[in-house]
Short mmCIF file of C-alpha atoms (C1' of nucleotides) in Angstrom, two decimals:
data_model
loop_
_atom_site.label_atom_id
_atom_site.label_comp_id
_atom_site.label_asym_id
_atom_site.label_seq_id
_atom_site.Cartn_x
_atom_site.Cartn_y
_atom_site.Cartn_z
CA MET A 1 124.94 79.70 50.42
CA ALA A 2 123.42 80.54 54.01
CA HIS A 3 120.89 79.66 56.99
CA GLU A 4 117.71 80.48 55.06
CA THR A 5 114.75 78.36 57.40
CA GLU A 6 112.84 81.00 56.16
CA MET A 7 111.36 80.36 52.44
CA GLU A 8 112.76 83.96 50.81
CA ALA A 9 116.16 85.85 52.11
CA PRO A 10 115.30 88.59 54.01
CA VAL A 11 115.54 91.41 51.64
CA CYS A 12 115.41 95.22 52.49
CA ALA A 13 113.06 96.88 53.87
CA GLU A 14 113.54 99.04 51.58
CA SER A 15 114.06 100.10 47.75
CA HIS A 16 113.50 96.49 46.70
CA GLN A 17 113.78 96.13 42.68
CA PRO A 18 111.71 94.06 40.12
CA ALA A 19 113.30 90.47 40.86
CA SER A 20 113.93 89.19 36.88
CA VAL A 21 113.94 92.24 34.23
CA GLU A 22 114.84 91.44 30.81
CA GLY A 23 118.39 93.58 31.10
CA PRO A 24 120.39 93.35 34.16
CA PRO A 25 121.53 91.81 35.79
CA LEU A 26 123.97 90.42 32.92
CA GLU A 27 123.92 86.82 32.51
CA ILE A 28 126.66 85.04 33.87
CA GLU A 29 127.99 83.01 30.41
CA GLU A 30 127.92 86.47 29.11
CA SER A 31 129.46 88.31 31.61
CA GLN A 32 132.35 85.58 31.69
CA GLN A 33 133.03 86.17 28.06
CA MET A 34 133.29 90.15 28.28
CA ALA A 35 135.42 89.36 31.60
CA GLU A 36 137.73 87.21 29.43
CA PHE A 37 137.80 90.06 27.07
CA PHE A 38 138.60 92.82 29.31
CA GLY A 39 141.52 90.33 31.10
CA ILE A 40 143.39 90.26 27.95
CA LEU A 41 143.52 94.24 28.58
CA ALA A 42 144.77 93.50 32.33
CA ASP A 43 148.07 92.98 31.56
CA PRO A 44 150.42 95.87 31.09
CA THR A 45 152.82 93.58 28.85
CA ARG A 46 150.43 93.43 26.32
CA LEU A 47 148.80 97.05 26.83
CA ARG A 48 152.77 97.99 25.91
CA LEU A 49 151.98 95.29 22.63
CA ILE A 50 149.15 97.86 21.62
CA SER A 51 150.70 100.73 22.06
CA LEU A 52 152.82 99.15 20.05
CA LEU A 53 151.00 97.97 17.18
CA SER A 54 148.62 100.92 16.70
CA LEU A 55 151.49 102.76 15.46
CA SER A 56 152.34 99.96 12.88
CA GLU A 57 152.46 96.71 11.51
CA SER A 58 155.43 94.46 13.65
CA CYS A 59 157.18 91.11 13.78
CA VAL A 60 157.90 89.53 16.89
CA CYS A 61 161.39 90.40 17.49
CA ASP A 62 160.73 94.12 17.31
CA LEU A 63 157.95 94.20 19.89
CA ALA A 64 160.29 92.42 21.63
CA GLU A 65 162.82 94.89 21.54
CA GLY A 66 160.53 97.85 21.88
CA LEU A 67 159.70 96.20 25.16
CA ALA A 68 162.80 95.09 26.30
CA ILE A 69 160.77 91.55 27.37
CA SER A 70 162.04 88.11 26.11
CA GLU A 71 160.58 86.74 22.69
CA SER A 72 158.97 84.42 24.18
CA ALA A 73 157.25 86.58 26.48
CA VAL A 74 156.00 88.20 23.45
CA SER A 75 154.87 84.90 21.45
CA HIS A 76 153.08 84.07 24.64
CA GLN A 77 151.41 87.49 25.00
CA LEU A 78 150.14 87.71 20.99
CA ARG A 79 148.83 84.63 20.97
CA ALA A 80 146.13 85.60 23.65
CA LEU A 81 146.08 89.04 21.79
CA ARG A 82 145.17 86.63 19.03
CA ASN A 83 142.81 84.74 20.46
CA ALA A 84 140.79 87.85 21.71
CA ARG A 85 140.67 88.68 18.05
CA LEU A 86 142.77 91.83 19.25
CA VAL A 87 145.45 91.36 16.49
CA ARG A 88 145.71 89.53 13.09
CA TYR A 89 148.50 88.66 11.51
CA ARG A 90 150.70 87.67 8.56
CA LYS A 91 153.96 85.48 8.11
CA SER A 92 156.32 86.64 5.83
CA GLY A 93 159.35 84.42 5.26
CA ARG A 94 160.38 83.31 8.65
CA GLN A 95 158.70 86.83 10.24
CA VAL A 96 155.38 86.82 11.39
CA PHE A 97 153.83 90.69 11.37
CA TYR A 98 151.10 91.29 13.66
CA ARG A 99 148.53 94.15 13.75
CA LEU A 100 145.77 95.29 15.52
CA HIS A 101 141.99 93.72 14.21
CA ASP A 102 139.76 96.83 14.34
CA HIS A 103 138.88 99.45 15.77
CA HIS A 104 137.56 98.93 19.69
CA VAL A 105 140.76 97.87 20.46
CA LEU A 106 142.18 101.55 20.00
CA SER A 107 138.83 102.75 21.37
CA LEU A 108 139.45 100.85 24.52
CA TYR A 109 142.48 101.80 25.35
CA GLU A 110 142.30 105.87 24.74
CA THR A 111 138.68 105.81 27.17
CA VAL A 112 140.29 104.14 29.82
CA ARG A 113 143.63 106.43 29.36
CA GLU A 114 141.16 109.65 29.59
CA HIS A 115 139.81 108.74 33.15
CA LEU A 116 142.93 107.89 34.45
CA GLN A 117 143.69 111.51 33.44
CA GLU A 118 141.26 112.80 35.72
CA MET B 1 167.46 90.78 18.76
CA ALA B 2 166.79 93.07 15.11
CA HIS B 3 167.62 91.54 11.62
CA GLU B 4 168.43 93.16 8.65
CA THR B 5 165.89 91.59 6.06
CA GLU B 6 163.59 94.86 7.18
CA MET B 7 163.79 97.36 8.33
CA GLU B 8 164.02 98.38 12.35
CA ALA B 9 161.51 99.03 14.27
CA PRO B 10 160.24 102.83 13.78
CA VAL B 11 159.64 103.34 18.21
CA CYS B 12 161.65 104.14 20.90
CA ALA B 13 163.08 106.70 19.83
CA GLU B 14 164.11 107.49 23.53
CA SER B 15 162.52 110.71 23.28
CA HIS B 16 161.63 112.32 26.69
CA GLN B 17 157.81 112.69 27.20
CA PRO B 18 155.39 115.47 28.98
CA ALA B 19 154.20 112.33 30.81
CA SER B 20 150.59 112.61 29.72
CA VAL B 21 148.97 111.72 27.03
CA GLU B 22 152.25 110.75 24.37
CA GLY B 23 152.97 107.83 21.89
CA PRO B 24 154.18 104.87 22.12
CA PRO B 25 155.92 102.74 23.04
CA LEU B 26 153.15 102.90 26.53
CA GLU B 27 155.67 104.10 29.99
CA ILE B 28 155.45 101.49 31.99
CA GLU B 29 154.33 102.84 35.21
CA GLU B 30 151.47 103.99 32.82
CA SER B 31 150.52 100.44 31.42
CA GLN B 32 150.45 99.43 35.85
CA GLN B 33 147.56 102.08 35.68
CA MET B 34 145.67 101.43 32.98
CA ALA B 35 146.06 97.05 33.37
CA GLU B 36 145.08 97.31 36.85
CA PHE B 37 141.90 99.32 36.03
CA PHE B 38 141.32 97.07 32.92
CA GLY B 39 141.57 94.31 35.60
CA ILE B 40 138.68 95.72 37.66
CA LEU B 41 136.28 94.92 34.77
CA ALA B 42 137.85 91.99 34.18
CA ASP B 43 135.23 89.93 36.96
CA PRO B 44 131.48 87.94 36.05
CA THR B 45 130.80 89.39 39.57
CA ARG B 46 132.35 93.52 38.95
CA LEU B 47 130.33 93.19 35.08
CA ARG B 48 126.84 92.06 36.91
CA LEU B 49 127.06 94.56 39.75
CA ILE B 50 127.69 97.64 37.05
CA SER B 51 125.10 95.55 34.91
CA LEU B 52 122.76 96.53 37.94
CA LEU B 53 123.53 99.75 38.47
CA SER B 54 123.29 100.44 35.00
CA LEU B 55 119.69 100.56 35.37
CA SER B 56 119.64 102.44 38.85
CA GLU B 57 121.29 103.14 42.22
CA SER B 58 121.42 100.43 44.56
CA CYS B 59 121.87 99.12 48.33
CA VAL B 60 124.20 96.16 48.99
CA CYS B 61 121.75 93.79 50.39
CA ASP B 62 120.16 94.50 47.12
CA LEU B 63 122.75 93.69 44.53
CA ALA B 64 123.53 90.61 46.51
CA GLU B 65 119.74 89.30 45.51
CA GLY B 66 119.65 90.18 42.63
CA LEU B 67 123.17 88.60 42.08
CA ALA B 68 122.56 85.48 44.11
CA ILE B 69 125.77 85.50 46.16
CA SER B 70 127.05 86.51 49.76
CA GLU B 71 126.47 90.18 51.27
CA SER B 72 130.40 89.47 51.99
CA ALA B 73 131.25 89.32 48.00
CA VAL B 74 129.56 92.15 46.78
CA SER B 75 130.85 94.48 50.12
CA HIS B 76 134.36 93.22 48.15
CA GLN B 77 133.78 93.78 44.84
CA LEU B 78 132.34 96.93 45.83
CA ARG B 79 135.53 98.24 47.50
CA ALA B 80 137.15 97.41 44.09
CA LEU B 81 135.01 99.17 42.56
CA ARG B 82 134.95 102.10 44.72
CA ASN B 83 139.04 102.77 44.73
CA ALA B 84 138.91 102.55 40.83
CA ARG B 85 136.45 104.98 40.83
CA LEU B 86 133.71 103.33 39.03
CA VAL B 87 131.29 103.58 41.15
CA ARG B 88 130.03 106.77 44.21
CA TYR B 89 127.69 105.55 46.69
CA ARG B 90 126.15 107.62 49.63
CA LYS B 91 124.52 106.47 53.28
CA SER B 92 121.24 106.47 54.40
CA GLY B 93 120.74 105.14 57.15
CA ARG B 94 121.66 101.50 57.66
CA GLN B 95 122.99 101.30 53.98
CA VAL B 96 124.86 102.62 51.77
CA PHE B 97 123.84 103.28 47.85
CA TYR B 98 125.91 102.87 45.19
CA ARG B 99 125.65 104.05 41.69
CA LEU B 100 128.14 104.18 38.52
CA HIS B 101 130.26 106.98 38.60
CA ASP B 102 130.55 108.44 35.80
CA HIS B 103 130.15 107.27 31.81
CA HIS B 104 133.23 106.32 31.20
CA VAL B 105 131.92 103.08 32.76
CA LEU B 106 128.92 102.33 30.74
CA SER B 107 131.02 103.03 27.83
CA LEU B 108 134.21 100.67 27.87
CA TYR B 109 131.02 97.95 28.84
CA GLU B 110 128.84 98.96 25.61
CA THR B 111 132.31 99.06 23.49
CA VAL B 112 133.21 95.80 24.40
CA ARG B 113 129.73 93.85 24.81
CA GLU B 114 129.61 94.98 20.56
CA HIS B 115 133.33 93.49 20.01
CA LEU B 116 131.81 89.54 21.21
CA GLN B 117 128.53 90.32 19.55
CA GLU B 118 130.82 90.43 16.09
"C1'" DC C 1 121.30 99.61 77.65
"C1'" DA C 2 121.49 95.30 74.64
"C1'" DA C 3 120.23 93.18 70.12
"C1'" DA C 4 119.08 93.07 64.99
"C1'" DT C 5 120.56 94.81 60.77
"C1'" DA C 6 123.41 96.42 57.14
"C1'" DT C 7 127.79 97.12 55.61
"C1'" DA C 8 133.30 96.72 56.33
"C1'" DT C 9 137.56 93.82 56.09
"C1'" DG C 10 141.26 90.81 57.63
"C1'" DA C 11 143.03 85.89 57.09
"C1'" DG C 12 142.71 81.95 54.94
"C1'" DC C 13 142.39 79.13 50.44
"C1'" DG C 14 142.15 77.44 45.97
"C1'" DT C 15 142.40 78.92 41.50
"C1'" DA C 16 144.35 81.86 37.37
"C1'" DT C 17 148.01 84.03 35.54
"C1'" DG C 18 152.41 85.98 33.51
"C1'" DT C 19 156.57 84.76 33.18
"C1'" DT C 20 161.37 81.72 32.34
"C1'" DC C 21 163.38 77.78 30.45
"C1'" DA C 22 163.78 74.29 27.34
"C1'" DT C 23 161.88 72.37 23.21
"C1'" DG C 24 159.48 72.05 18.85
"C1'" DT C 25 158.30 73.34 14.37
"C1'" DA C 26 159.31 76.46 10.03
"C1'" DT C 27 161.20 78.51 7.17
"C1'" DT C 28 166.08 80.07 5.30
"C1'" DA C 29 171.50 80.55 4.58
"C1'" DG C 30 175.72 78.14 3.58
"C1'" DC D 1 172.41 67.95 3.98
"C1'" DT D 2 173.20 71.08 8.66
"C1'" DA D 3 173.27 75.60 10.92
"C1'" DA D 4 170.72 79.16 11.89
"C1'" DT D 5 166.74 81.99 12.88
"C1'" DA D 6 162.12 83.39 13.55
"C1'" DC D 7 158.18 82.15 16.35
"C1'" DA D 8 154.86 79.21 18.88
"C1'" DT D 9 154.56 75.97 22.95
"C1'" DG D 10 154.33 73.11 27.08
"C1'" DA D 11 156.10 72.90 32.10
"C1'" DA D 12 157.01 74.92 36.89
"C1'" DC D 13 157.24 78.21 39.43
"C1'" DA D 14 155.94 82.47 41.91
"C1'" DT D 15 152.32 86.25 42.32
"C1'" DA D 16 147.47 88.18 42.34
"C1'" DC D 17 142.89 87.72 42.63
"C1'" DG D 18 137.93 85.83 43.96
"C1'" DC D 19 135.57 83.46 47.36
"C1'" DT D 20 134.21 81.80 52.36
"C1'" DC D 21 134.04 82.88 56.77
"C1'" DA D 22 134.56 85.34 61.11
"C1'" DT D 23 134.60 89.31 63.27
"C1'" DA D 24 134.57 94.69 63.27
"C1'" DT D 25 131.93 98.94 63.26
"C1'" DA D 26 127.71 102.03 62.88
"C1'" DT D 27 123.11 103.25 62.39
"C1'" DT D 28 118.07 101.40 64.56
"C1'" DT D 29 114.99 99.53 67.28
"C1'" DG D 30 112.84 97.33 71.82
#
DNA sequence: CAAATATATGAGCGTATGTTCATGTATTAG
DNA sequence: CTAATACATGAACATACGCTCATATATTTG
């Protein structure tokens, strides 16, 4: 998006890499999927929901009470977690019980917690 | 907000914790720190930078060329990665060479990649 | 010295995101 | 049936974010 009147973009004189390697750079589309996923974890409310769900399966109203926020907010955030396949749910009467989907969630959660405590 | 058909949520016993690694619900302040950190990874450009840096130390202009984006954009994003202690850097003349800070970064990167391939 | 290079950064703009509020859909109680 | 409960969802508003552009700083070169 600039002003390259020459045929090649001016690169550093030193230290270049082979232009197209197989691995990196990460494909744009895959980077967007990963970014979207990390974005799901980039919210205090959703992380606190995950922390509660790491203890036990819970319904929406208990989650709302546990975090002292509205059930609407909880429901909105649970949808995000659902779409990212971070939580599962089962219906029981009027209630819907949520739980963590798999081990990856807690793995990420713990890794970041460790990183921040250095 | 609670109901009587099920037991009360087994959460939030109002006990105070040692502010280190304790159980749910996650403290608001810690949840914000973690969210901020995940937010750093929630961007396609930063993830692609990380993928490049997982290969080798690189200077800003090589990163910009590798991703075909402006050096300004790269520099802005590197600052974010720097503030989150995800990358280190060293100066060499006019150039600044960046590299990944520790193993946590790649660990998170790989975990999410696995998760998305299921 | 001045010019060129390599990077950093503040301002501004367009877009994405999280909340509240109002409403909709199921399910149960009376 | 109607009312109440539990949850989901669309709209709207305020905030946050990433980019471009212009400019600033530092280093090397002539």
